[in-house]
Short mmCIF file of C-alpha atoms in Angstrom, two decimals:
data_model
loop_
_atom_site.label_atom_id
_atom_site.label_comp_id
_atom_site.label_asym_id
_atom_site.label_seq_id
_atom_site.Cartn_x
_atom_site.Cartn_y
_atom_site.Cartn_z
CA UNK A 570 -93.85 -93.57 69.11
CA UNK A 571 -96.21 -95.96 67.12
CA UNK A 572 -97.65 -98.71 68.83
CA UNK A 573 -96.85 -102.32 67.75
CA UNK A 574 -99.91 -104.12 66.34
CA UNK A 575 -101.17 -107.06 68.36
CA UNK A 576 -101.60 -110.16 66.48
CA UNK A 577 -102.50 -113.82 67.65
CA UNK A 578 -100.90 -116.97 66.68
CA UNK A 579 -103.18 -119.51 65.25
CA UNK A 580 -102.30 -123.24 64.76
CA UNK A 581 -105.01 -123.73 62.24
CA UNK A 582 -103.81 -120.73 60.34
CA UNK A 583 -100.18 -121.87 60.49
CA UNK A 584 -101.27 -125.12 59.11
CA UNK A 585 -103.22 -123.75 56.37
CA UNK A 586 -100.25 -121.54 55.30
CA UNK A 587 -97.86 -124.47 54.96
CA UNK A 588 -97.35 -126.30 51.65
CA UNK A 589 -99.02 -129.62 50.90
CA UNK A 590 -95.71 -131.24 51.20
CA UNK A 591 -94.89 -129.96 54.60
CA UNK A 592 -98.36 -131.03 56.02
CA UNK A 593 -97.57 -134.58 54.43
CA UNK A 594 -94.39 -134.46 55.84
CA UNK A 595 -95.39 -133.62 59.38
CA UNK A 596 -98.20 -136.29 59.31
CA UNK A 597 -95.74 -138.94 58.38
CA UNK A 598 -93.05 -137.93 60.85
CA UNK A 599 -95.64 -137.87 63.66
CA UNK A 600 -96.51 -141.48 62.61
CA UNK A 601 -92.81 -142.55 62.65
CA UNK A 602 -92.55 -140.98 66.03
CA UNK A 603 -95.42 -142.71 67.50
CA UNK A 604 -97.26 -139.63 68.19
CA UNK A 605 -99.85 -139.40 65.58
CA UNK A 606 -103.37 -139.97 66.54
CA UNK A 607 -103.84 -141.76 63.15
CA UNK A 608 -102.04 -144.64 64.64
CA UNK A 609 -105.20 -145.42 66.46
CA UNK A 610 -107.23 -145.00 63.33
CA UNK A 611 -105.75 -147.38 60.58
CA UNK A 612 -108.34 -146.74 58.01
CA UNK A 613 -107.72 -142.90 57.85
CA UNK A 614 -103.84 -143.53 58.25
CA UNK A 615 -104.17 -145.97 55.04
CA UNK A 616 -105.99 -143.13 53.19
CA UNK A 617 -103.43 -140.69 54.13
CA UNK A 618 -100.73 -142.67 52.76
CA UNK A 619 -102.74 -143.48 49.54
CA UNK A 620 -103.59 -139.78 48.97
CA UNK A 621 -99.78 -138.88 49.84
CA UNK A 622 -98.35 -141.24 47.09
CA UNK A 623 -101.28 -139.68 44.56
CA UNK A 624 -99.88 -136.22 45.69
CA UNK A 625 -96.30 -137.29 45.37
CA UNK A 626 -96.90 -138.34 41.87
CA UNK A 627 -97.86 -134.84 40.94
CA UNK A 628 -94.70 -133.24 42.21
CA UNK A 629 -92.30 -131.97 39.65
CA UNK A 630 -89.26 -131.90 41.84
CA UNK A 631 -87.69 -135.48 41.75
CA UNK A 632 -85.59 -134.84 44.87
CA UNK A 633 -88.80 -133.85 46.71
CA UNK A 634 -90.47 -136.73 45.51
CA UNK A 635 -87.72 -139.24 46.80
CA UNK A 636 -87.63 -137.57 50.09
CA UNK A 637 -91.51 -138.05 50.57
CA UNK A 638 -91.29 -141.54 49.36
CA UNK A 639 -88.52 -142.38 51.91
CA UNK A 640 -90.68 -140.85 54.61
CA UNK A 641 -93.67 -142.91 53.40
CA UNK A 642 -91.27 -146.14 53.53
CA UNK A 643 -90.37 -145.31 56.99
CA UNK A 644 -93.96 -146.21 57.91
CA UNK A 645 -94.00 -149.49 56.97
CA UNK A 646 -93.81 -150.83 60.31
CA UNK A 647 -97.75 -150.05 60.55
CA UNK A 648 -98.42 -153.18 58.57
CA UNK A 649 -97.22 -155.13 61.45
CA UNK A 650 -100.11 -153.65 63.54
CA UNK A 651 -102.86 -155.06 61.21
CA UNK A 652 -105.65 -156.96 62.98
CA UNK A 653 -106.29 -159.71 60.15
CA UNK A 654 -104.21 -161.21 57.13
CA UNK A 655 -106.37 -159.15 54.61
CA UNK A 656 -105.50 -156.05 56.43
CA UNK A 657 -101.95 -156.89 56.41
CA UNK A 658 -101.90 -157.80 52.84
CA UNK A 659 -103.42 -154.33 51.78
CA UNK A 660 -100.77 -152.48 53.80
CA UNK A 661 -98.02 -154.54 52.34
CA UNK A 662 -99.40 -153.92 48.99
CA UNK A 663 -99.30 -150.16 49.53
CA UNK A 664 -95.99 -150.11 50.75
CA UNK A 665 -94.76 -152.42 47.75
CA UNK A 666 -96.15 -149.71 45.51
CA UNK A 667 -94.32 -146.83 47.28
CA UNK A 668 -91.12 -149.10 47.25
CA UNK A 669 -91.36 -149.72 43.46
CA UNK A 670 -92.24 -145.90 42.95
CA UNK A 671 -89.03 -145.07 44.85
CA UNK A 672 -86.91 -147.49 42.70
CA UNK A 673 -88.24 -146.09 39.40
CA UNK A 674 -87.61 -142.59 40.22
CA UNK A 675 -84.09 -143.30 42.08
CA UNK A 676 -82.99 -145.11 38.95
CA UNK A 677 -83.27 -142.18 36.95
CA UNK A 678 -82.09 -139.54 39.37
CA UNK A 679 -78.56 -138.22 38.61
CA UNK A 680 -77.46 -137.42 42.44
CA UNK A 681 -76.50 -140.98 43.37
CA UNK A 682 -75.00 -139.87 46.49
CA UNK A 683 -78.46 -138.43 47.65
CA UNK A 684 -80.16 -141.78 46.76
CA UNK A 685 -77.43 -143.64 48.64
CA UNK A 686 -78.27 -141.30 51.67
CA UNK A 687 -81.83 -142.13 51.68
CA UNK A 688 -81.21 -145.85 51.37
CA UNK A 689 -78.81 -145.74 54.09
CA UNK A 690 -81.47 -143.92 56.21
CA UNK A 691 -83.98 -146.54 55.23
CA UNK A 692 -81.51 -149.53 56.06
CA UNK A 693 -80.43 -148.34 59.44
CA UNK A 694 -84.00 -147.82 60.67
CA UNK A 695 -85.23 -151.18 59.08
CA UNK A 696 -87.89 -153.17 61.10
CA UNK A 697 -88.58 -155.87 58.30
CA UNK A 698 -91.37 -154.24 56.40
CA UNK A 699 -92.31 -154.92 53.01
CA UNK A 700 -92.00 -151.44 51.47
CA UNK A 701 -88.26 -150.86 52.03
CA UNK A 702 -87.39 -154.39 51.47
CA UNK A 703 -88.30 -153.64 47.80
CA UNK A 704 -85.79 -150.96 47.56
CA UNK A 705 -82.98 -153.10 49.00
CA UNK A 706 -83.68 -156.07 46.66
CA UNK A 707 -83.56 -153.63 43.91
CA UNK A 708 -80.47 -151.76 44.64
CA UNK A 709 -78.83 -152.75 41.08
CA UNK A 710 -81.40 -150.67 39.46
CA UNK A 711 -80.99 -147.66 42.02
CA UNK A 712 -77.25 -147.38 42.28
CA UNK A 713 -73.98 -148.11 40.23
CA UNK A 714 -72.73 -151.33 41.39
CA UNK A 715 -69.48 -149.82 42.97
CA UNK A 716 -71.60 -147.15 44.84
CA UNK A 717 -73.79 -149.83 46.11
CA UNK A 718 -70.90 -152.01 47.40
CA UNK A 719 -69.61 -149.00 49.18
CA UNK A 720 -72.97 -148.22 50.83
CA UNK A 721 -73.06 -152.09 51.75
CA UNK A 722 -69.55 -151.71 53.49
CA UNK A 723 -70.48 -148.63 55.21
CA UNK A 724 -73.56 -150.37 56.56
CA UNK A 725 -71.57 -153.24 57.64
CA UNK A 726 -69.40 -150.97 59.58
CA UNK A 727 -72.12 -149.35 61.36
CA UNK A 728 -73.49 -152.45 62.47
CA UNK A 729 -70.07 -153.58 63.71
CA UNK A 730 -69.55 -150.40 65.66
CA UNK A 731 -72.86 -149.39 66.94
CA UNK A 732 -75.15 -151.30 69.06
CA UNK A 733 -78.36 -151.33 67.24
CA UNK A 734 -81.72 -152.49 68.73
CA UNK A 735 -82.72 -153.60 65.32
CA UNK A 736 -79.41 -155.22 64.26
CA UNK A 737 -81.05 -158.48 62.86
CA UNK A 738 -83.05 -156.43 60.51
CA UNK A 739 -80.43 -154.11 59.34
CA UNK A 740 -78.32 -157.26 58.62
CA UNK A 741 -81.37 -158.49 56.73
CA UNK A 742 -81.30 -155.43 54.63
CA UNK A 743 -77.52 -155.54 53.95
CA UNK A 744 -78.18 -159.20 52.82
CA UNK A 745 -80.73 -158.09 50.48
CA UNK A 746 -78.65 -155.48 48.94
CA UNK A 747 -75.64 -157.57 48.56
CA UNK A 748 -77.91 -160.16 47.01
CA UNK A 749 -79.05 -157.46 44.57
CA UNK A 750 -75.71 -156.49 43.11
CA UNK A 751 -74.20 -160.06 43.50
CA UNK A 752 -71.71 -158.96 46.29
CA UNK A 753 -71.22 -162.33 47.54
CA UNK A 754 -68.18 -161.66 49.97
CA UNK A 755 -70.42 -158.95 51.82
CA UNK A 756 -73.22 -161.16 51.70
CA UNK A 757 -71.34 -163.81 53.51
CA UNK A 758 -69.90 -161.35 55.92
CA UNK A 759 -73.37 -159.98 57.04
CA UNK A 760 -74.89 -163.51 56.88
CA UNK A 761 -72.29 -164.82 59.27
CA UNK A 762 -72.48 -161.50 61.62
CA UNK A 763 -76.38 -162.58 61.79
CA UNK A 764 -75.26 -166.40 62.40
CA UNK A 765 -71.95 -166.88 63.58
CA UNK A 766 -72.61 -170.54 64.54
CA UNK A 767 -72.67 -171.11 60.73
CA UNK A 768 -76.16 -173.03 60.58
CA UNK A 769 -76.81 -175.04 57.57
CA UNK A 770 -79.42 -172.54 56.39
CA UNK A 771 -76.86 -169.78 56.46
CA UNK A 772 -74.33 -171.94 54.43
CA UNK A 773 -76.82 -172.76 51.92
CA UNK A 774 -77.87 -169.06 51.73
CA UNK A 775 -74.18 -168.12 51.06
CA UNK A 776 -73.56 -171.02 48.65
CA UNK A 777 -76.62 -169.87 46.60
CA UNK A 778 -75.35 -166.25 46.40
CA UNK A 779 -72.10 -167.68 44.95
CA UNK A 780 -73.91 -169.87 42.50
CA UNK A 781 -76.29 -166.84 41.30
CA UNK A 782 -73.06 -164.90 40.82
CA UNK A 783 -71.79 -167.53 38.65
CA UNK A 784 -68.86 -168.85 40.99
CA UNK A 785 -69.57 -172.50 41.07
CA UNK A 786 -66.43 -173.29 42.84
CA UNK A 787 -67.09 -171.26 45.74
CA UNK A 788 -70.59 -172.30 45.63
CA UNK A 789 -69.49 -175.82 46.14
CA UNK A 790 -67.13 -174.96 48.75
CA UNK A 791 -69.63 -173.64 50.98
CA UNK A 792 -72.21 -176.18 50.22
CA UNK A 793 -69.67 -178.78 51.30
CA UNK A 794 -69.88 -177.27 54.66
CA UNK A 795 -73.47 -178.22 55.10
CA UNK A 796 -73.64 -181.17 57.60
CA UNK A 797 -76.75 -183.60 57.51
CA UNK A 798 -79.47 -181.19 56.56
CA UNK A 799 -82.69 -181.84 58.42
CA UNK A 800 -86.03 -181.56 56.88
CA UNK A 801 -86.13 -177.71 57.15
CA UNK A 802 -82.73 -177.59 55.02
CA UNK A 803 -82.77 -180.44 53.01
CA UNK A 804 -85.08 -179.04 50.21
CA UNK A 805 -82.84 -176.06 49.48
CA UNK A 806 -79.72 -178.02 49.77
CA UNK A 807 -80.89 -180.54 47.12
CA UNK A 808 -82.30 -178.13 44.94
CA UNK A 809 -79.04 -176.20 44.79
CA UNK A 810 -76.74 -179.38 44.35
CA UNK A 811 -79.16 -180.23 41.33
CA UNK A 812 -78.81 -176.75 39.76
CA UNK A 813 -74.81 -176.80 40.25
CA UNK A 814 -75.01 -180.33 38.58
CA UNK A 815 -77.10 -179.05 35.72
CA UNK A 816 -74.92 -176.07 35.23
CA UNK A 817 -71.67 -177.98 35.28
CA UNK A 818 -73.41 -180.53 32.61
CA UNK A 819 -73.36 -183.54 34.78
CA UNK A 820 -76.76 -184.67 33.63
CA UNK A 821 -76.74 -188.18 35.34
CA UNK A 822 -75.78 -186.58 38.69
CA UNK A 823 -78.65 -184.04 38.13
CA UNK A 824 -81.32 -186.48 37.34
CA UNK A 825 -80.52 -188.48 40.35
CA UNK A 826 -80.49 -185.51 42.66
CA UNK A 827 -83.65 -183.98 41.02
CA UNK A 828 -85.51 -187.47 41.43
CA UNK A 829 -84.52 -187.48 45.06
CA UNK A 830 -85.95 -183.90 45.57
CA UNK A 831 -89.15 -184.46 43.79
CA UNK A 832 -89.85 -187.81 45.72
CA UNK A 833 -89.03 -186.23 49.11
CA UNK A 834 -90.86 -182.90 48.41
CA UNK A 835 -93.35 -183.56 45.65
CA UNK A 836 -93.89 -180.21 44.58
CA UNK A 837 -94.91 -178.80 40.99
CA UNK A 838 -91.63 -176.63 40.80
CA UNK A 839 -89.39 -179.86 41.51
CA UNK A 840 -91.57 -181.85 39.17
CA UNK A 841 -90.79 -179.19 36.39
CA UNK A 842 -87.11 -179.46 36.93
CA UNK A 843 -87.23 -182.96 36.58
CA UNK A 844 -89.49 -183.18 33.65
CA UNK A 845 -87.19 -180.91 31.85
CA UNK A 846 -84.14 -183.07 32.03
CA UNK A 847 -85.55 -186.61 31.51
CA UNK A 848 -86.92 -188.11 28.29
CA UNK A 849 -90.39 -186.92 26.93
CA UNK A 850 -91.82 -190.39 27.91
CA UNK A 851 -90.63 -190.39 31.45
CA UNK A 852 -91.90 -186.70 32.01
CA UNK A 853 -95.33 -187.56 30.48
CA UNK A 854 -95.45 -190.44 32.82
CA UNK A 855 -94.55 -188.44 35.84
CA UNK A 856 -97.33 -185.72 35.15
CA UNK A 857 -99.92 -188.48 34.85
CA UNK A 858 -98.91 -190.10 38.35
CA UNK A 859 -98.96 -186.37 39.65
CA UNK A 860 -102.32 -185.64 38.32
CA UNK A 861 -103.74 -189.08 39.68
CA UNK A 862 -102.07 -189.27 43.14
CA UNK A 863 -100.14 -186.21 44.20
CA UNK A 864 -102.28 -183.11 42.89
CA UNK A 865 -104.29 -183.10 46.07
CA UNK A 866 -107.98 -182.47 46.44
CA UNK A 867 -107.93 -179.08 44.29
CA UNK A 868 -106.71 -177.65 41.02
CA UNK A 869 -103.10 -176.18 40.76
CA UNK A 870 -102.53 -173.48 38.23
CA UNK A 871 -98.93 -174.10 38.51
CA UNK A 872 -99.59 -177.64 37.34
CA UNK A 873 -101.67 -176.49 34.49
CA UNK A 874 -98.94 -174.29 33.48
CA UNK A 875 -96.44 -177.15 33.58
CA UNK A 876 -98.73 -179.16 31.47
CA UNK A 877 -99.10 -176.56 29.12
CA UNK A 878 -95.35 -175.80 28.57
CA UNK A 879 -94.79 -179.69 28.23
CA UNK A 880 -97.56 -179.80 25.66
CA UNK A 881 -99.34 -182.67 27.62
CA UNK A 882 -102.71 -181.74 26.67
CA UNK A 883 -104.23 -185.31 27.22
CA UNK A 884 -103.51 -185.00 30.88
CA UNK A 885 -104.81 -181.60 31.13
CA UNK A 886 -107.94 -182.60 29.61
CA UNK A 887 -108.43 -185.19 32.25
CA UNK A 888 -107.39 -182.89 34.78
CA UNK A 889 -109.83 -180.09 33.87
CA UNK A 890 -112.66 -182.76 33.83
CA UNK A 891 -111.88 -183.33 37.50
CA UNK A 892 -111.41 -179.81 38.61
CA UNK A 893 -113.27 -177.59 36.38
CA UNK A 894 -115.34 -176.07 39.01
CA UNK A 895 -112.18 -174.94 40.91
CA UNK A 896 -111.35 -172.72 38.03
CA UNK A 897 -113.90 -170.13 39.15
CA UNK A 898 -111.75 -169.46 42.17
CA UNK A 899 -108.62 -168.84 40.41
CA UNK A 900 -106.93 -165.69 39.01
CA UNK A 901 -108.51 -164.65 35.99
CA UNK A 902 -105.35 -163.08 34.65
CA UNK A 903 -103.54 -166.32 35.03
CA UNK A 904 -106.21 -168.52 33.57
CA UNK A 905 -106.49 -166.16 30.54
CA UNK A 906 -102.72 -166.31 29.64
CA UNK A 907 -103.13 -170.29 29.95
CA UNK A 908 -105.97 -169.97 27.43
CA UNK A 909 -104.12 -167.79 25.23
CA UNK A 910 -101.18 -170.23 24.95
CA UNK A 911 -103.40 -173.17 24.39
CA UNK A 912 -105.23 -171.11 21.56
CA UNK A 913 -101.76 -170.29 19.93
CA UNK A 914 -101.05 -174.05 19.96
CA UNK A 915 -104.08 -174.85 18.31
CA UNK A 916 -105.91 -176.21 21.35
CA UNK A 917 -109.17 -174.30 20.97
CA UNK A 918 -111.29 -176.74 22.89
CA UNK A 919 -109.25 -176.95 25.91
CA UNK A 920 -108.82 -172.99 25.88
CA UNK A 921 -112.70 -172.76 25.68
CA UNK A 922 -113.11 -175.25 28.69
CA UNK A 923 -111.04 -172.93 30.75
CA UNK A 924 -112.56 -169.81 29.49
CA UNK A 925 -115.96 -171.19 30.28
CA UNK A 926 -115.13 -171.49 33.80
CA UNK A 927 -112.96 -168.40 34.22
CA UNK A 928 -114.50 -165.75 36.55
CA UNK A 929 -113.33 -162.25 35.75
CA UNK A 930 -112.39 -159.72 38.37
CA UNK A 931 -115.61 -157.74 39.71
CA UNK A 932 -114.21 -154.58 37.97
CA UNK A 933 -114.11 -156.39 34.92
CA UNK A 934 -116.90 -158.37 34.64
CA UNK A 935 -120.16 -157.26 33.37
CA UNK A 936 -122.91 -156.11 35.65
CA UNK A 937 -125.45 -158.77 36.36
CA UNK A 938 -129.19 -157.58 36.67
CA UNK A 939 -131.62 -160.34 38.24
CA UNK A 940 -134.53 -158.11 38.73
CA UNK A 941 -136.21 -159.68 35.77
#
């Protein structure tokens, strides 16, 4: 009788024989379970996920790509472990890229039930991370509306029937999904599950969902229930009131509310709304006053964009004379787009002024050698 050959099991050999996706999957699963040594080495973990995204891009099987992206998105909780705001931003950007990659692939993938299962899994395990929120907010691109609504109903039932530790985060995910597909009823249902006391903030959010969906009557009904909004709610309340008045063609009411909104919360976004509905002369005066008394101690590119859109070039020139040095700290892409718009409108001197103070990103800037 022949003797059986002896062989030794080698963990290293077993690891080597696994496919690339198996190794990546195992690494990600260990991170999710909290067992990975990489959790104590954030820089290495960051590189593993970056490399993983590159690797997934090379796969030819779309189903496998989606599965692996879902594993990566389930790791988005590691962003909360960042020790600095800069590190947190890097993690959030990484998971944002993973989320947009998932949306792009799943929007083209034919098996929508499989996509819905992945999104369901991401939602019930949601902990508030940026990556998967991108998916929830883009649900209209990922699933047909009826399939998306069925998923939302299923998730609401899960929250209702199962005691979840992450209940608030799951309800946030449901609200994001309902908002994406303009499912106002389920948005309201999930919002009130989260806030059964019907705070002003929740009532305004629900009213806004109906407004965005085009149902002005229900938007006004929900807004009518808002009672004495305080500072934290008044801005959103007035903003929605003005938007509804504008949609209904009640110009006098809209102007009155927009004035109150801007005077109470003097921000560029509210100034822009007001300038768009008052006379040209009043808009010019409002922008002059903002530039002199309300622009603060530094340059605001949003205000620059508003002046360009309103063709207030005389105010822009004075504004640049005051804050030209601040241009060096602003985003070069935004400044270049402003300069392009000015050149298109024949304002070559203003465009040149901005370009002279625009600092390109390091990778785009020419190398400077000061040895000589």
